[in-house]
Protein backbone atom coordinates (compact mmCIF):
# COMPACT_ATOMS: atom_id res chain seq x y z
CA UNK A 1 0.00 0.00 0.00
CA UNK A 2 1.06 3.60 -0.52
CA UNK A 3 3.18 5.01 2.29
CA UNK A 4 4.43 8.57 2.57
CA UNK A 5 6.60 9.44 5.55
CA UNK A 6 7.65 13.02 6.15
CA UNK A 7 10.64 14.08 8.22
CA UNK A 8 12.78 17.13 8.87
CA UNK A 9 10.37 19.30 10.81
CA UNK A 10 11.35 21.14 13.95
CA UNK A 11 11.79 24.54 15.55
CA UNK A 12 13.68 27.13 13.50
CA UNK A 13 14.33 30.84 13.93
CA UNK A 14 12.81 33.38 11.53
CA UNK A 15 14.97 33.92 8.48
CA UNK A 16 16.62 30.49 8.71
CA UNK A 17 16.21 27.47 6.45
CA UNK A 18 14.87 23.94 6.78
CA UNK A 19 14.56 21.01 4.41
CA UNK A 20 11.70 18.54 4.62
CA UNK A 21 11.83 15.05 3.17
CA UNK A 22 9.09 12.62 2.21
CA UNK A 23 10.01 8.96 1.77
CA UNK A 24 7.62 7.16 -0.57
CA UNK A 25 6.92 3.45 -0.91
CA UNK A 26 4.25 1.10 -2.18
CA UNK A 27 3.97 2.63 -5.64
CA UNK A 28 6.13 3.64 -8.60
CA UNK A 29 7.24 7.01 -7.25
CA UNK A 30 8.79 8.14 -10.55
CA UNK A 31 5.41 7.91 -12.31
CA UNK A 32 3.43 10.40 -10.25
CA UNK A 33 3.26 14.08 -9.49
CA UNK A 34 3.74 14.99 -5.85
CA UNK A 35 2.50 17.84 -3.65
CA UNK A 36 3.26 19.60 -0.41
CA UNK A 37 0.24 20.89 1.53
CA UNK A 38 0.40 22.65 4.89
CA UNK A 39 -1.95 23.34 7.77
CA UNK A 40 -1.33 25.92 10.48
CA UNK A 41 -2.44 24.63 13.90
CA UNK A 42 -6.22 24.90 14.17
CA UNK A 43 -6.56 26.21 10.61
CA UNK A 44 -7.55 24.87 7.19
CA UNK A 45 -5.50 23.26 4.45
CA UNK A 46 -3.22 25.35 2.23
CA UNK A 47 -1.62 23.96 -0.92
CA UNK A 48 2.10 24.78 -1.11
CA UNK A 49 3.74 23.27 -4.18
CA UNK A 50 3.60 20.52 -6.81
CA UNK A 51 6.23 18.76 -8.89
CA UNK A 52 5.66 16.59 -11.95
CA UNK A 53 6.91 13.00 -12.16
CA UNK A 54 10.20 13.84 -13.83
CA UNK A 55 10.90 16.98 -11.84
CA UNK A 56 10.44 19.21 -14.86
CA UNK A 57 7.29 21.15 -14.00
CA UNK A 58 6.80 22.83 -10.66
CA UNK A 59 4.30 25.32 -9.29
CA UNK A 60 4.11 27.21 -6.02
CA UNK A 61 1.63 29.08 -3.88
CA UNK A 62 2.18 32.83 -4.01
CA UNK A 63 2.86 32.80 -0.27
CA UNK A 64 6.02 30.69 -0.71
CA UNK A 65 7.18 31.53 -4.23
CA UNK A 66 10.81 32.55 -4.29
CA UNK A 67 11.46 31.13 -0.81
CA UNK A 68 10.54 27.43 -1.10
CA UNK A 69 11.79 24.88 -3.64
CA UNK A 70 10.23 21.50 -4.30
CA UNK A 71 12.43 18.75 -5.70
CA UNK A 72 12.59 14.97 -5.96
CA UNK A 73 15.08 12.14 -6.25
CA UNK A 74 13.34 9.35 -8.11
CA UNK A 75 16.26 6.98 -7.50
CA UNK A 76 15.70 7.39 -3.75
CA UNK A 77 11.87 7.59 -3.92
CA UNK A 78 12.05 10.83 -2.00
CA UNK A 79 10.36 14.23 -2.29
CA UNK A 80 11.88 17.34 -0.74
CA UNK A 81 10.85 20.83 0.26
CA UNK A 82 13.64 23.34 0.79
CA UNK A 83 12.31 26.22 2.84
CA UNK A 84 14.38 29.41 3.04
CA UNK A 85 13.78 32.79 4.68
CA UNK A 86 11.25 31.22 7.01
CA UNK A 87 8.61 33.40 8.64
CA UNK A 88 6.36 32.95 11.64
CA UNK A 89 3.42 32.47 9.28
CA UNK A 90 5.11 29.39 7.81
CA UNK A 91 4.47 27.58 11.10
CA UNK A 92 2.34 24.56 10.18
CA UNK A 93 2.09 20.84 9.73
CA UNK A 94 3.51 20.00 6.31
CA UNK A 95 1.97 17.06 4.45
CA UNK A 96 3.41 15.27 1.47
CA UNK A 97 0.74 14.02 -0.94
CA UNK A 98 0.64 11.84 -4.04
CA UNK A 99 -1.33 12.82 -7.13
CA UNK A 100 -3.35 10.55 -9.36
CA UNK A 101 -1.49 11.73 -12.42
CA UNK A 102 2.02 12.17 -13.72
CA UNK A 103 2.00 15.95 -13.71
CA UNK A 104 0.28 16.56 -10.40
CA UNK A 105 -2.93 17.89 -11.94
CA UNK A 106 -5.35 15.00 -11.48
CA UNK A 107 -6.10 15.30 -7.77
CA UNK A 108 -4.50 14.02 -4.58
CA UNK A 109 -5.15 10.40 -3.63
CA UNK A 110 -2.78 9.70 -0.73
CA UNK A 111 -1.34 11.70 2.15
CA UNK A 112 1.55 11.39 4.56
CA UNK A 113 1.10 11.84 8.30
CA UNK A 114 2.74 15.28 8.33
CA UNK A 115 5.68 16.95 10.03
CA UNK A 116 5.47 20.07 12.18
CA UNK A 117 7.52 23.15 11.38
CA UNK A 118 7.59 25.87 14.03
CA UNK A 119 9.19 29.20 13.16
CA UNK A 120 9.95 31.09 16.35
CA UNK A 121 12.74 33.04 17.96
CA UNK B 1 -6.87 32.63 -8.30
CA UNK B 2 -10.00 30.53 -7.84
CA UNK B 3 -11.73 30.98 -4.49
CA UNK B 4 -13.59 28.08 -2.91
CA UNK B 5 -16.41 28.47 -0.41
CA UNK B 6 -18.23 25.82 1.61
CA UNK B 7 -21.53 25.78 3.41
CA UNK B 8 -22.36 25.29 6.11
CA UNK B 9 -19.17 25.93 8.08
CA UNK B 10 -20.39 23.44 10.66
CA UNK B 11 -23.35 21.20 11.27
CA UNK B 12 -24.63 18.86 13.93
CA UNK B 13 -26.12 15.55 12.92
CA UNK B 14 -27.08 12.18 14.33
CA UNK B 15 -25.97 8.69 13.40
CA UNK B 16 -28.13 7.54 10.51
CA UNK B 17 -28.78 11.03 9.16
CA UNK B 18 -28.22 12.13 5.59
CA UNK B 19 -25.80 15.05 5.40
CA UNK B 20 -25.12 17.37 2.47
CA UNK B 21 -22.20 19.79 2.21
CA UNK B 22 -21.99 22.37 -0.55
CA UNK B 23 -18.84 23.69 -2.22
CA UNK B 24 -18.79 26.59 -4.65
CA UNK B 25 -16.00 27.77 -6.97
CA UNK B 26 -15.55 31.40 -7.96
CA UNK B 27 -15.31 30.35 -11.61
CA UNK B 28 -16.06 27.22 -13.60
CA UNK B 29 -13.72 24.30 -12.89
CA UNK B 30 -15.40 21.56 -14.94
CA UNK B 31 -15.24 18.50 -12.68
CA UNK B 32 -11.75 19.09 -11.26
CA UNK B 33 -12.98 18.91 -7.68
CA UNK B 34 -11.87 16.70 -4.82
CA UNK B 35 -13.23 16.06 -1.32
CA UNK B 36 -11.15 15.23 1.74
CA UNK B 37 -11.99 14.13 5.28
CA UNK B 38 -9.86 15.07 8.27
CA UNK B 39 -10.23 13.93 11.86
CA UNK B 40 -8.55 15.79 14.75
CA UNK B 41 -4.86 15.02 15.01
CA UNK B 42 -4.84 13.05 11.76
CA UNK B 43 -3.76 13.65 8.18
CA UNK B 44 -6.45 14.33 5.60
CA UNK B 45 -7.93 11.36 3.77
CA UNK B 46 -8.95 11.48 0.13
CA UNK B 47 -12.62 10.64 -0.46
CA UNK B 48 -13.60 11.74 -3.95
CA UNK B 49 -11.89 13.08 -7.07
CA UNK B 50 -13.25 14.29 -10.40
CA UNK B 51 -16.29 15.56 -8.47
CA UNK B 52 -17.99 12.17 -8.18
CA UNK B 53 -15.44 9.32 -8.34
CA UNK B 54 -14.88 7.55 -5.03
CA UNK B 55 -11.32 6.81 -4.02
CA UNK B 56 -10.58 3.13 -3.57
CA UNK B 57 -11.82 1.86 -0.23
CA UNK B 58 -14.19 4.74 0.51
CA UNK B 59 -17.63 3.53 1.64
CA UNK B 60 -20.48 3.91 -0.83
CA UNK B 61 -22.45 6.06 1.63
CA UNK B 62 -20.22 8.91 0.42
CA UNK B 63 -21.17 10.48 -2.90
CA UNK B 64 -20.25 13.60 -4.81
CA UNK B 65 -21.94 15.54 -7.57
CA UNK B 66 -21.79 18.79 -9.46
CA UNK B 67 -19.84 20.55 -12.16
CA UNK B 68 -18.42 23.95 -13.04
CA UNK B 69 -19.15 26.07 -9.95
CA UNK B 70 -21.50 24.09 -7.69
CA UNK B 71 -20.71 20.81 -5.99
CA UNK B 72 -22.09 18.69 -3.19
CA UNK B 73 -20.79 15.97 -0.91
CA UNK B 74 -23.49 13.73 0.51
CA UNK B 75 -23.09 11.27 3.33
CA UNK B 76 -26.06 8.97 3.61
CA UNK B 77 -26.62 6.98 6.79
CA UNK B 78 -24.02 8.92 8.82
CA UNK B 79 -21.77 6.65 10.88
CA UNK B 80 -19.84 7.45 14.10
CA UNK B 81 -16.55 7.42 12.22
CA UNK B 82 -17.82 10.11 9.81
CA UNK B 83 -17.70 12.90 12.38
CA UNK B 84 -14.87 15.01 11.00
CA UNK B 85 -14.05 18.12 9.00
CA UNK B 86 -14.57 17.97 5.23
CA UNK B 87 -12.68 20.05 2.68
CA UNK B 88 -13.23 20.53 -1.02
CA UNK B 89 -10.38 21.44 -3.38
CA UNK B 90 -10.30 22.59 -6.98
CA UNK B 91 -7.43 21.45 -9.15
CA UNK B 92 -8.51 22.92 -12.45
CA UNK B 93 -6.14 25.89 -12.29
CA UNK B 94 -2.96 26.67 -10.38
CA UNK B 95 -2.79 27.30 -7.56
CA UNK B 96 -5.06 24.48 -6.41
CA UNK B 97 -7.26 25.90 -3.66
CA UNK B 98 -9.13 24.41 -0.73
CA UNK B 99 -12.43 25.42 0.75
CA UNK B 100 -12.42 26.54 4.40
CA UNK B 101 -13.89 23.27 5.62
CA UNK B 102 -17.15 22.00 7.07
CA UNK B 103 -17.10 20.45 10.54
CA UNK B 104 -19.61 17.66 11.11
CA UNK B 105 -20.18 16.92 14.76
CA UNK B 106 -22.54 14.88 16.86
CA UNK B 107 -25.93 16.33 17.73
XYZ file of C-alpha atoms in Angstrom, chain A residues 35 37 39 43-47 50 59-62 95 100 103-114, chain B residues 1 32 34 36 38 41-50 55 87 89 91-92 94-100:
54
model
C 2.501 17.843 -3.655
C 0.239 20.886 1.527
C -1.947 23.344 7.766
C -6.563 26.213 10.615
C -7.549 24.874 7.191
C -5.502 23.261 4.451
C -3.220 25.353 2.225
C -1.624 23.965 -0.920
C 3.597 20.518 -6.808
C 4.297 25.321 -9.291
C 4.112 27.209 -6.015
C 1.628 29.079 -3.877
C 2.175 32.828 -4.014
C 1.967 17.064 4.451
C -3.354 10.554 -9.358
C 2.005 15.952 -13.713
C 0.279 16.558 -10.395
C -2.926 17.886 -11.942
C -5.352 14.999 -11.482
C -6.096 15.299 -7.769
C -4.497 14.017 -4.576
C -5.145 10.400 -3.626
C -2.779 9.698 -0.730
C -1.337 11.705 2.147
C 1.550 11.388 4.560
C 1.103 11.844 8.297
C 2.738 15.281 8.329
C -6.867 32.633 -8.302
C -11.753 19.092 -11.261
C -11.873 16.702 -4.815
C -11.151 15.227 1.741
C -9.859 15.074 8.267
C -4.858 15.016 15.009
C -4.838 13.048 11.762
C -3.764 13.647 8.181
C -6.449 14.326 5.601
C -7.931 11.363 3.771
C -8.952 11.482 0.130
C -12.618 10.642 -0.459
C -13.597 11.739 -3.955
C -11.891 13.076 -7.074
C -13.254 14.285 -10.399
C -11.322 6.805 -4.019
C -12.677 20.046 2.676
C -10.381 21.436 -3.377
C -7.429 21.448 -9.149
C -8.512 22.920 -12.453
C -2.959 26.669 -10.379
C -2.789 27.297 -7.557
C -5.063 24.477 -6.413
C -7.256 25.895 -3.658
C -9.127 24.412 -0.731
C -12.427 25.416 0.748
C -12.417 26.540 4.398
